[in-house]
CSV table of C-alpha atoms and ligand atoms in Angstrom, one decimal:
chain,number,residue,atom,x,y,z
A,10,UNK,CA,68.2,176.4,192.2
A,11,UNK,CA,71.5,176.1,193.9
A,12,UNK,CA,72.9,173.0,194.6
A,13,UNK,CA,75.8,172.4,197.0
A,14,UNK,CA,78.7,170.3,196.3
A,15,UNK,CA,81.8,169.1,198.5
A,16,UNK,CA,85.4,168.3,197.6
A,17,UNK,CA,87.7,166.4,199.9
A,18,UNK,CA,91.4,166.4,199.1
A,19,UNK,CA,93.1,163.5,201.3
A,20,UNK,CA,96.6,164.8,200.6
A,21,UNK,CA,99.7,163.5,202.0
A,22,UNK,CA,100.4,166.5,203.6
A,23,UNK,CA,97.0,168.0,204.7
A,24,UNK,CA,93.3,167.2,203.9
A,25,UNK,CA,91.2,169.7,202.5
A,26,UNK,CA,87.5,169.9,202.2
A,27,UNK,CA,85.3,172.5,200.5
A,28,UNK,CA,82.1,173.8,200.5
A,29,UNK,CA,80.9,175.4,197.8
A,30,UNK,CA,77.4,176.4,196.3
A,31,UNK,CA,76.9,175.9,192.3
A,32,UNK,CA,75.1,178.5,190.8
A,33,UNK,CA,72.8,178.4,187.8
A,34,UNK,CA,75.6,179.7,185.3
A,35,UNK,CA,78.2,177.2,187.0
A,36,UNK,CA,79.8,179.5,188.9
A,37,UNK,CA,81.2,178.3,192.3
A,38,UNK,CA,80.5,180.1,195.5
A,39,UNK,CA,83.0,178.7,198.3
A,40,UNK,CA,80.9,178.6,201.7
A,41,UNK,CA,83.4,176.8,203.6
A,42,UNK,CA,87.3,175.6,203.7
A,43,UNK,CA,88.5,173.0,206.3
A,44,UNK,CA,92.2,172.1,206.2
A,45,UNK,CA,94.5,170.2,208.5
A,46,UNK,CA,97.2,168.3,208.2
A,47,UNK,CA,97.5,165.0,207.2
A,48,UNK,CA,98.2,161.8,209.4
A,49,UNK,CA,98.0,158.2,207.8
A,50,UNK,CA,98.9,158.7,204.5
A,51,UNK,CA,102.1,157.9,202.6
A,52,UNK,CA,103.0,159.1,199.1
A,53,UNK,CA,99.3,159.7,198.4
A,54,UNK,CA,97.9,156.2,200.1
A,55,UNK,CA,96.2,155.7,203.3
A,56,UNK,CA,98.5,153.5,205.5
A,57,UNK,CA,96.8,154.0,208.8
A,58,UNK,CA,93.1,154.4,208.6
A,59,UNK,CA,92.6,155.7,212.1
A,60,UNK,CA,94.9,158.1,211.5
A,61,UNK,CA,93.5,158.9,208.3
A,62,UNK,CA,89.9,159.3,209.6
A,63,UNK,CA,91.1,161.5,212.3
A,64,UNK,CA,92.5,163.9,209.6
A,65,UNK,CA,89.1,163.8,207.6
A,66,UNK,CA,86.6,164.3,210.4
A,67,UNK,CA,88.8,167.3,211.8
A,68,UNK,CA,89.1,168.7,208.2
A,69,UNK,CA,85.3,167.9,207.2
A,70,UNK,CA,84.4,169.7,210.8
A,71,UNK,CA,86.1,173.0,209.9
A,72,UNK,CA,84.2,173.2,206.8
A,73,UNK,CA,81.1,172.2,208.4
A,74,UNK,CA,81.6,175.2,211.1
A,75,UNK,CA,82.6,177.9,208.8
A,76,UNK,CA,80.0,177.2,206.0
A,77,UNK,CA,77.2,176.2,208.4
A,78,UNK,CA,76.4,173.1,206.2
A,79,UNK,CA,76.1,169.3,207.4
A,80,UNK,CA,78.3,167.6,204.8
A,81,UNK,CA,77.0,164.4,203.7
A,82,UNK,CA,78.7,163.5,200.5
A,83,UNK,CA,81.4,164.7,198.9
A,84,UNK,CA,83.6,163.9,195.7
A,85,UNK,CA,86.9,162.3,196.7
A,86,UNK,CA,90.8,162.6,194.9
A,87,UNK,CA,92.6,159.3,194.3
A,88,UNK,CA,96.3,159.2,193.7
A,89,UNK,CA,99.4,156.5,194.6
A,90,UNK,CA,101.8,155.0,192.9
A,91,UNK,CA,99.3,151.9,192.5
A,92,UNK,CA,97.7,153.9,189.9
A,93,UNK,CA,98.2,153.2,186.1
A,94,UNK,CA,96.6,154.0,182.8
A,95,UNK,CA,96.4,152.9,179.4
A,96,UNK,CA,94.4,153.9,175.9
A,97,UNK,CA,91.9,151.4,174.6
A,98,UNK,CA,90.0,151.8,171.5
A,99,UNK,CA,86.1,150.1,171.0
A,100,UNK,CA,84.3,149.2,167.7
A,101,UNK,CA,80.9,148.6,166.9
A,102,UNK,CA,78.6,148.8,164.0
A,103,UNK,CA,75.8,151.1,163.9
A,104,UNK,CA,72.6,149.7,165.0
A,105,UNK,CA,69.8,151.9,163.5
A,106,UNK,CA,68.6,150.8,160.1
A,107,UNK,CA,69.2,154.6,158.9
A,108,UNK,CA,72.7,154.8,160.1
A,109,UNK,CA,72.0,157.3,162.9
A,110,UNK,CA,74.0,156.9,165.6
A,111,UNK,CA,72.1,156.8,169.0
A,112,UNK,CA,73.4,157.2,172.4
A,113,UNK,CA,73.2,153.5,172.7
A,114,UNK,CA,75.7,152.9,170.1
A,115,UNK,CA,78.1,155.1,171.8
A,116,UNK,CA,77.5,153.1,175.1
A,117,UNK,CA,78.1,150.1,173.7
A,118,UNK,CA,81.4,151.3,171.8
A,119,UNK,CA,82.6,152.5,175.1
A,120,UNK,CA,81.8,149.2,176.9
A,121,UNK,CA,84.1,147.2,174.2
A,122,UNK,CA,87.1,149.6,174.8
A,123,UNK,CA,86.3,148.7,178.4
A,124,UNK,CA,87.0,144.9,177.6
A,125,UNK,CA,90.9,144.9,178.3
A,126,UNK,CA,92.1,142.4,180.7
A,127,UNK,CA,92.5,144.1,184.1
A,128,UNK,CA,94.2,142.1,186.8
A,129,UNK,CA,91.9,140.9,189.5
A,130,UNK,CA,93.8,143.0,192.1
A,131,UNK,CA,93.0,146.1,190.2
A,132,UNK,CA,89.6,148.2,189.5
A,133,UNK,CA,88.7,150.7,187.1
A,134,UNK,CA,88.7,154.3,188.4
A,135,UNK,CA,87.5,156.4,185.1
A,136,UNK,CA,86.9,155.3,181.6
A,137,UNK,CA,86.8,158.6,179.8
A,138,UNK,CA,86.2,158.8,175.6
A,139,UNK,CA,88.1,161.5,174.4
A,140,UNK,CA,87.4,161.3,170.7
A,141,UNK,CA,85.6,159.1,168.1
A,142,UNK,CA,86.1,157.7,164.7
A,143,UNK,CA,83.5,157.2,161.9
A,144,UNK,CA,83.7,155.0,159.3
A,145,UNK,CA,87.5,155.9,159.2
A,146,UNK,CA,87.2,159.6,160.2
A,147,UNK,CA,89.5,160.5,162.7
A,148,UNK,CA,88.5,163.6,165.3
A,149,UNK,CA,85.0,163.5,166.3
A,150,UNK,CA,83.9,164.8,169.3
A,151,UNK,CA,80.2,164.2,169.5
A,152,UNK,CA,78.8,161.4,166.9
A,153,UNK,CA,75.4,161.4,168.2
A,154,UNK,CA,73.0,162.0,165.4
A,155,UNK,CA,75.5,161.7,162.8
A,156,UNK,CA,75.5,158.8,160.3
A,157,UNK,CA,77.6,156.1,159.9
A,158,UNK,CA,78.4,152.2,159.7
A,159,UNK,CA,81.2,151.9,162.0
A,160,UNK,CA,81.7,153.6,165.2
A,161,UNK,CA,85.1,153.5,167.0
A,162,UNK,CA,85.8,155.3,170.5
A,163,UNK,CA,89.1,155.9,171.9
A,164,UNK,CA,89.2,156.0,175.7
A,165,UNK,CA,91.6,156.5,178.5
A,166,UNK,CA,91.1,154.0,181.3
A,167,UNK,CA,92.7,154.6,184.5
A,168,UNK,CA,92.8,151.9,187.2
A,169,UNK,CA,94.2,151.2,190.5
A,170,UNK,CA,94.8,148.6,193.2
A,171,UNK,CA,91.7,147.4,194.8
A,172,UNK,CA,92.8,147.5,198.2
A,173,UNK,CA,94.5,151.0,198.0
A,174,UNK,CA,91.0,152.4,196.9
A,175,UNK,CA,89.1,150.4,199.5
A,176,UNK,CA,91.5,152.1,202.3
A,177,UNK,CA,90.6,155.4,201.0
A,178,UNK,CA,87.1,154.9,200.9
A,179,UNK,CA,86.9,153.1,204.1
A,180,UNK,CA,88.5,156.6,205.3
A,181,UNK,CA,86.2,158.7,204.1
A,182,UNK,CA,83.3,156.4,205.2
A,183,UNK,CA,84.0,155.9,208.9
A,184,UNK,CA,84.3,159.9,208.7
A,185,UNK,CA,80.6,159.7,208.1
A,186,UNK,CA,80.9,160.9,204.6
A,187,UNK,CA,79.4,158.9,201.7
A,188,UNK,CA,81.6,159.2,198.3
A,189,UNK,CA,79.7,160.9,195.3
A,190,UNK,CA,82.7,159.7,193.1
A,191,UNK,CA,86.6,159.1,193.0
A,192,UNK,CA,88.3,161.6,190.7
A,193,UNK,CA,92.1,160.7,190.0
A,194,UNK,CA,93.9,163.9,191.7
A,195,UNK,CA,95.6,165.2,188.9
A,196,UNK,CA,92.5,165.3,186.5
A,197,UNK,CA,90.4,167.4,189.2
A,198,UNK,CA,93.7,169.5,189.5
A,199,UNK,CA,93.4,170.0,185.9
A,200,UNK,CA,89.9,171.0,185.9
A,201,UNK,CA,90.8,174.0,188.4
A,202,UNK,CA,93.9,175.5,186.8
A,203,UNK,CA,93.6,174.5,183.2
A,204,UNK,CA,91.9,176.2,180.3
A,205,UNK,CA,89.9,174.8,177.6
A,206,UNK,CA,92.4,176.2,175.1
A,207,UNK,CA,95.4,174.7,176.9
A,208,UNK,CA,93.8,171.0,176.7
A,209,UNK,CA,92.8,171.6,172.8
A,210,UNK,CA,96.3,172.8,172.3
A,211,UNK,CA,98.2,170.2,174.4
A,212,UNK,CA,99.2,170.7,177.5
A,213,UNK,CA,101.0,168.8,180.8
A,214,UNK,CA,99.6,169.2,184.0
A,215,UNK,CA,102.0,168.6,187.1
A,216,UNK,CA,100.7,168.4,190.5
A,217,UNK,CA,103.6,168.7,193.1
A,218,UNK,CA,102.2,167.4,196.3
A,219,UNK,CA,103.9,166.5,199.5
A,220,UNK,CA,104.4,162.9,198.8
A,221,UNK,CA,104.2,162.5,194.5
A,222,UNK,CA,104.1,164.6,191.5
A,223,UNK,CA,101.0,163.7,189.6
A,224,UNK,CA,101.0,164.4,185.8
A,225,UNK,CA,98.2,164.5,183.2
A,226,UNK,CA,98.7,164.9,179.4
A,227,UNK,CA,95.6,166.6,177.6
A,228,UNK,CA,95.8,166.8,173.7
A,229,UNK,CA,92.9,167.8,171.5
A,230,UNK,CA,90.8,168.6,174.4
A,231,UNK,CA,90.9,165.1,176.1
A,232,UNK,CA,93.3,163.2,178.5
A,233,UNK,CA,96.0,161.1,176.9
A,234,UNK,CA,98.1,160.2,179.6
A,235,UNK,CA,98.2,160.1,183.2
A,236,UNK,CA,100.6,158.8,185.9
A,237,UNK,CA,102.1,159.5,189.3
A,238,UNK,CA,105.5,160.2,190.2
A,239,UNK,CA,107.0,159.1,193.7
A,240,UNK,CA,108.8,162.5,194.1
A,241,UNK,CA,107.0,165.5,195.9
A,242,UNK,CA,107.9,168.5,198.1
A,243,UNK,CA,108.8,166.1,200.9
A,244,UNK,CA,111.6,164.8,199.2
A,245,UNK,CA,113.3,168.0,199.1
A,246,UNK,CA,112.7,168.9,203.0
A,247,UNK,CA,114.2,165.3,203.9
A,248,UNK,CA,117.6,166.0,201.7
A,249,UNK,CA,117.9,169.0,203.7
A,250,UNK,CA,117.5,167.3,206.8
A,251,UNK,CA,120.1,164.7,205.7
A,252,UNK,CA,122.7,167.1,204.4
A,253,UNK,CA,122.4,169.8,207.0
A,254,UNK,CA,121.5,167.8,209.9
A,255,UNK,CA,118.4,169.7,210.9
A,256,UNK,CA,115.0,168.9,212.3
A,257,UNK,CA,112.1,168.3,210.0
A,258,UNK,CA,110.7,171.4,210.9
A,259,UNK,CA,113.7,173.4,210.7
A,260,UNK,CA,114.5,172.1,207.0
A,261,UNK,CA,110.6,173.0,205.8
A,262,UNK,CA,111.3,176.5,206.9
A,263,UNK,CA,114.4,176.9,205.5
A,264,UNK,CA,113.1,175.7,202.1
A,265,UNK,CA,109.8,178.2,202.4
A,266,UNK,CA,111.4,181.0,203.5
A,267,UNK,CA,115.0,180.8,201.6
A,268,UNK,CA,114.5,177.9,199.3
A,269,UNK,CA,115.0,178.2,195.3
A,270,UNK,CA,115.5,175.8,192.8
A,271,UNK,CA,118.2,177.8,191.2
A,272,UNK,CA,121.3,178.0,193.3
A,273,UNK,CA,123.2,180.3,191.3
A,274,UNK,CA,123.9,184.0,192.7
A,275,UNK,CA,121.7,184.8,196.2
A,276,UNK,CA,119.0,187.7,195.6
A,277,UNK,CA,120.1,191.1,195.5
A,278,UNK,CA,118.1,191.8,198.3
A,279,UNK,CA,119.8,188.8,200.3
A,280,UNK,CA,119.5,190.0,203.9
A,281,UNK,CA,121.5,186.8,205.3
A,282,UNK,CA,124.7,187.5,203.7
A,283,UNK,CA,124.9,184.1,202.4
A,284,UNK,CA,124.8,182.6,205.9
A,285,UNK,CA,121.2,181.9,207.7
A,286,UNK,CA,121.4,181.7,211.5
A,287,UNK,CA,118.6,179.4,213.0
A,288,UNK,CA,118.0,177.8,216.4
A,289,UNK,CA,118.7,174.5,217.1
A,290,UNK,CA,116.8,171.8,219.4
A,291,UNK,CA,119.0,172.9,222.4
A,292,UNK,CA,117.8,176.0,223.9
A,293,UNK,CA,120.2,179.2,223.3
A,294,UNK,CA,122.2,177.0,220.7
A,295,UNK,CA,122.3,178.4,216.7
A,296,UNK,CA,123.4,176.8,213.5
A,297,UNK,CA,124.8,178.5,210.5
A,298,UNK,CA,123.1,177.6,207.4
A,299,UNK,CA,125.2,178.3,204.0
A,300,UNK,CA,122.2,179.5,202.1
A,301,UNK,CA,124.3,178.5,198.6
A,302,UNK,CA,124.5,174.9,199.9
A,303,UNK,CA,121.0,174.8,200.7
A,304,UNK,CA,119.7,175.9,197.5
A,305,UNK,CA,122.3,173.4,195.6
A,306,UNK,CA,120.7,170.8,197.8
A,307,UNK,CA,117.2,171.9,196.4
A,308,UNK,CA,118.5,172.2,192.8
A,309,UNK,CA,119.7,168.7,192.5
A,310,UNK,CA,116.3,167.3,193.7
A,311,UNK,CA,114.6,169.7,191.2
A,312,UNK,CA,116.6,168.9,188.2
A,313,UNK,CA,115.9,165.1,189.3
A,314,UNK,CA,112.0,166.1,189.4
A,315,UNK,CA,112.3,168.0,186.1
A,316,UNK,CA,114.0,164.8,184.4
A,317,UNK,CA,111.6,162.6,185.7
A,318,UNK,CA,108.7,164.6,184.4
A,319,UNK,CA,110.6,164.7,180.8
A,320,UNK,CA,110.9,161.0,181.1
A,321,UNK,CA,107.2,160.5,181.5
A,322,UNK,CA,106.4,162.6,178.5
A,323,UNK,CA,108.5,160.9,176.2
A,324,UNK,CA,107.2,157.6,177.9
A,325,UNK,CA,103.6,158.7,176.8
A,326,UNK,CA,104.8,159.3,173.1
A,327,UNK,CA,103.3,162.9,173.1
A,328,UNK,CA,106.6,164.5,172.7
A,329,UNK,CA,106.3,167.5,170.6
A,330,UNK,CA,102.5,167.6,170.9
A,331,UNK,CA,102.5,170.0,174.1
A,332,UNK,CA,102.6,173.6,172.6
A,333,UNK,CA,100.5,174.8,175.6
A,334,UNK,CA,103.8,173.6,177.7
A,335,UNK,CA,103.8,172.7,181.2
A,336,UNK,CA,101.2,173.9,184.0
A,337,UNK,CA,102.6,173.4,187.4
A,338,UNK,CA,100.3,173.3,190.5
A,339,UNK,CA,100.3,171.7,194.1
A,340,UNK,CA,102.0,173.1,197.3
A,341,UNK,CA,105.4,172.1,195.6
A,342,UNK,CA,105.0,173.9,192.5
A,343,UNK,CA,105.7,177.1,195.1
A,344,UNK,CA,109.3,176.2,195.3
A,345,UNK,CA,111.0,179.8,194.0
A,346,UNK,CA,112.4,179.6,190.8
A,347,UNK,CA,111.6,175.9,190.0
A,348,UNK,CA,109.4,177.2,187.0
A,349,UNK,CA,112.3,179.0,186.0
A,350,UNK,CA,114.7,175.8,186.3
A,351,UNK,CA,112.1,173.9,184.3
A,352,UNK,CA,111.9,176.6,181.5
A,353,UNK,CA,115.5,176.5,181.0
A,354,UNK,CA,115.9,172.5,180.9
A,355,UNK,CA,113.1,171.6,178.9
A,356,UNK,CA,112.6,174.6,176.6
A,357,UNK,CA,109.0,174.5,176.9
A,358,UNK,CA,106.7,177.0,178.7
A,359,UNK,CA,106.0,176.7,181.9
A,360,UNK,CA,103.5,178.5,184.5
A,361,UNK,CA,102.3,178.0,187.8
A,362,UNK,CA,98.6,177.4,187.8
A,363,UNK,CA,96.0,178.7,190.5
A,364,UNK,CA,92.5,178.2,190.9
A,365,UNK,CA,90.4,181.0,189.5
A,366,UNK,CA,87.2,182.0,188.7
A,367,UNK,CA,85.7,181.5,192.3
A,368,UNK,CA,83.6,183.7,194.5
A,369,UNK,CA,82.9,183.7,198.3
A,370,UNK,CA,85.6,182.7,200.4
A,371,UNK,CA,87.5,182.4,197.3
A,372,UNK,CA,91.1,183.9,199.1
A,373,UNK,CA,91.5,181.6,201.0
A,374,UNK,CA,92.0,179.2,197.9
A,375,UNK,CA,94.3,181.5,196.1
A,376,UNK,CA,97.2,179.0,196.0
A,377,UNK,CA,98.6,175.8,194.0
A,378,UNK,CA,98.1,174.0,197.4
A,379,UNK,CA,94.5,174.2,196.5
A,380,UNK,CA,94.2,172.6,192.7
A,381,UNK,CA,92.8,169.4,193.7
A,382,UNK,CA,89.9,170.4,196.7
A,383,UNK,CA,88.5,173.0,193.8
A,384,UNK,CA,89.1,170.6,190.6
A,385,UNK,CA,86.7,167.9,192.8
A,386,UNK,CA,84.2,170.7,192.8
A,387,UNK,CA,84.4,172.0,189.1
A,388,UNK,CA,84.7,167.9,188.1
A,389,UNK,CA,81.6,167.3,190.0
A,390,UNK,CA,79.9,169.9,189.0
A,391,UNK,CA,80.6,169.3,185.2
A,392,UNK,CA,80.4,165.5,185.5
A,393,UNK,CA,79.1,164.0,188.5
A,394,UNK,CA,76.1,165.5,190.0
A,395,UNK,CA,73.6,164.4,187.5
A,396,UNK,CA,75.0,160.9,187.2
A,397,UNK,CA,74.1,160.0,191.0
A,398,UNK,CA,71.4,159.1,192.4
A,399,UNK,CA,71.6,158.6,196.1
A,400,UNK,CA,70.9,154.9,195.7
A,401,UNK,CA,74.5,154.7,193.8
A,402,UNK,CA,76.5,156.5,196.4
A,403,UNK,CA,78.7,153.9,197.6
A,404,UNK,CA,77.2,152.9,201.0
A,405,UNK,CA,78.2,149.4,201.6
A,406,UNK,CA,82.1,149.1,201.7
A,407,UNK,CA,81.8,145.2,201.0
A,408,UNK,CA,80.5,146.0,197.7
A,409,UNK,CA,83.3,148.8,196.8
A,410,UNK,CA,82.3,150.1,193.8
A,411,UNK,CA,79.1,148.5,193.6
A,412,UNK,CA,77.5,147.7,190.1
A,413,UNK,CA,80.3,148.2,187.8
A,414,UNK,CA,77.4,148.4,184.8
A,415,UNK,CA,75.4,151.2,187.1
A,416,UNK,CA,78.7,153.1,187.3
A,417,UNK,CA,79.2,152.7,183.6
A,418,UNK,CA,76.1,154.2,182.4
A,419,UNK,CA,77.4,157.0,184.8
A,420,UNK,CA,80.2,157.5,183.0
A,421,UNK,CA,78.5,157.7,180.0
A,422,UNK,CA,76.5,160.7,181.0
A,423,UNK,CA,79.6,161.9,182.6
A,424,UNK,CA,81.2,162.3,179.4
A,425,UNK,CA,78.3,163.1,176.6
A,426,UNK,CA,77.1,166.5,175.6
B,521,LIG,N1,106.6,178.0,199.4
B,521,LIG,C1,106.7,176.8,199.1
B,521,LIG,N2,107.9,176.3,198.4
B,521,LIG,C2,108.4,175.3,198.3
B,521,LIG,N3,107.6,174.5,198.6
B,521,LIG,C3,106.1,174.3,199.1
B,521,LIG,C4,105.9,175.8,199.6
B,521,LIG,N4,104.7,175.7,200.0
B,521,LIG,C5,104.4,174.3,200.1
B,521,LIG,N5,105.2,173.6,199.9
B,521,LIG,C6,105.4,172.1,199.6
B,521,LIG,O1,104.3,171.8,198.9
B,521,LIG,C7,104.3,170.3,199.4
B,521,LIG,C8,102.6,170.0,200.1
B,521,LIG,O2,102.1,170.2,198.9
B,521,LIG,P1,100.2,170.1,198.7
B,521,LIG,O3,99.5,170.3,199.7
B,521,LIG,O4,99.8,170.1,197.4
B,521,LIG,O5,100.5,168.5,199.0
B,521,LIG,P2,99.1,167.4,199.2
B,521,LIG,O6,98.3,167.3,198.3
B,521,LIG,O7,98.9,167.1,201.0
B,521,LIG,O8,100.1,165.9,198.6
B,521,LIG,P3,99.7,164.6,197.6
B,521,LIG,O9,99.1,165.6,196.4
B,521,LIG,O10,101.3,164.3,197.6
B,521,LIG,O11,99.2,163.5,198.3
B,521,LIG,C9,105.2,170.2,201.0
B,521,LIG,O12,106.3,169.3,200.6
B,521,LIG,C10,105.5,171.5,201.2
B,521,LIG,O13,106.9,171.4,201.7
B,522,LIG,MG1,97.8,166.9,196.3
C-alpha cells in the first residue's frame, strides 16, 4: 500500500509544498511541488497572517494542481529566533520484578526528562531521546528488552514561543490544511541531506535561508544541539543595496549572477573585465558596478556568518567532536565559494548538501533550497505517520497543541524502534 505525505516549508523567501507517495521500501516518489514567493514572514516568523495565508494557499494550490491530489494535512517546518533548546536527563527505577526494561520504563524516563521548568510563554516542540544509560553504562541506543535497575535517558528538548508557534499554526489552518506535526526546520533539513554515517561520526548541519541560518549538531547518531542564527541570504543582498545604492532586485541579481564569498582575483573567464554594467530604474540609464567591490561586500558578510557559526559550535560544547564537518544547505548555501571560505577559515570538512534519493518529479527539487521541504517528508515518513490518528491532528486553534500527554506518547512512538 502506498501512503501520500505532504510537507510545507513556510520560509522567509518562499513557501514550498511537496506531495509525495511513500513506497513500501520507504522511497519518496514526488508527485507535485508548489513554490511561491513568501509574504508575511520575517526571519522565519509569521508577522502578517493574511499575507502568510495567501502565500501558503497559492503554494498548496500549485502542488495540488500538479499532483492531482487534494491536500488535507501536512508536516510543517518551524524556525525563528524564538526557538531554543536544552538537553535534559531523566531517571527511573526499572519496574518489572525481573528487571527487564519495557516501553513503559522508557516512557517514564522520557517523561521525567521533560520535567524541566519551561516558562509559561514557551511550549515544547520536540522531546528527542538520543541515548540511554543503564546502571551507569552509557551509550545504549535501545534499552527495551535489556535488564537493569536504573534507567536514564538523555533527551534534546526544543521549545518555542507560544505566540510565534500559534501564528504559524493559524496561518496553515486558515489555508485549509491540518497539521500532522511541526518539525524544527534544521532537523527536517538534516533528514534530507545528512547520511546516517555523518550523524554517527558527528556533523553540523547549517541551513542558510533568506532570513536565518538554522543549525543542528548531531553526535553519535542523535541531535545534541540546535539553534537559530539571525543572519541569512537576505543580509547579503541588503548589504549590496546599502553600499552600491542599487534596488533590491538588482542587488539579488548581482549576488546570484556575479557573487562570490571570496573576493580575491576575478574568475579567469570573467567576461565583465572587472566592471558590471546594469540598467538603473531610470530607463536608458546604466550603472557601473565594480565586481571586486561587490564580492568584498559579500565576503565581509560571509566571514561574519562563518564566525557566528563557529561561535555556535563553541557554545554547544561539541567542538572537536565533528569529524564529518559541516554540511551547508538552504538557498544561501549556493553563494559561490562560501563552502571554500568556510573550509579555509575553520579547517574542517565542508560540503553543500542537496536532497537525494527521490523519484518522480525529483529534478525540480535538486537544490539546497528544498532541503527543508524534502526533509519534512522524510521526517514524517520515519516518525510521523504512525503516531497520528486523525483525532490527534491539531484542529482546534484555541487548544494549540492539544493534549500534551497524547503528543508525548506520540513522541515516544516516534523515536522507539
Ligand atoms: N545561487 C545563489 N547564490 C547565493 N544566494 C542564493 C542563491 N540562490 C538562492 N540564494 C539565496 O538563498 C536565500 C533563500 O534561501 P531559501 O530558499 O532556503 O530560504 P527560505 O527557506 O525561504 O528562508 P528561511 O529558511 O530563512 O525561512 C535568499 O537569500 C537567496 O538570495
Ligand atoms: Mg528555509
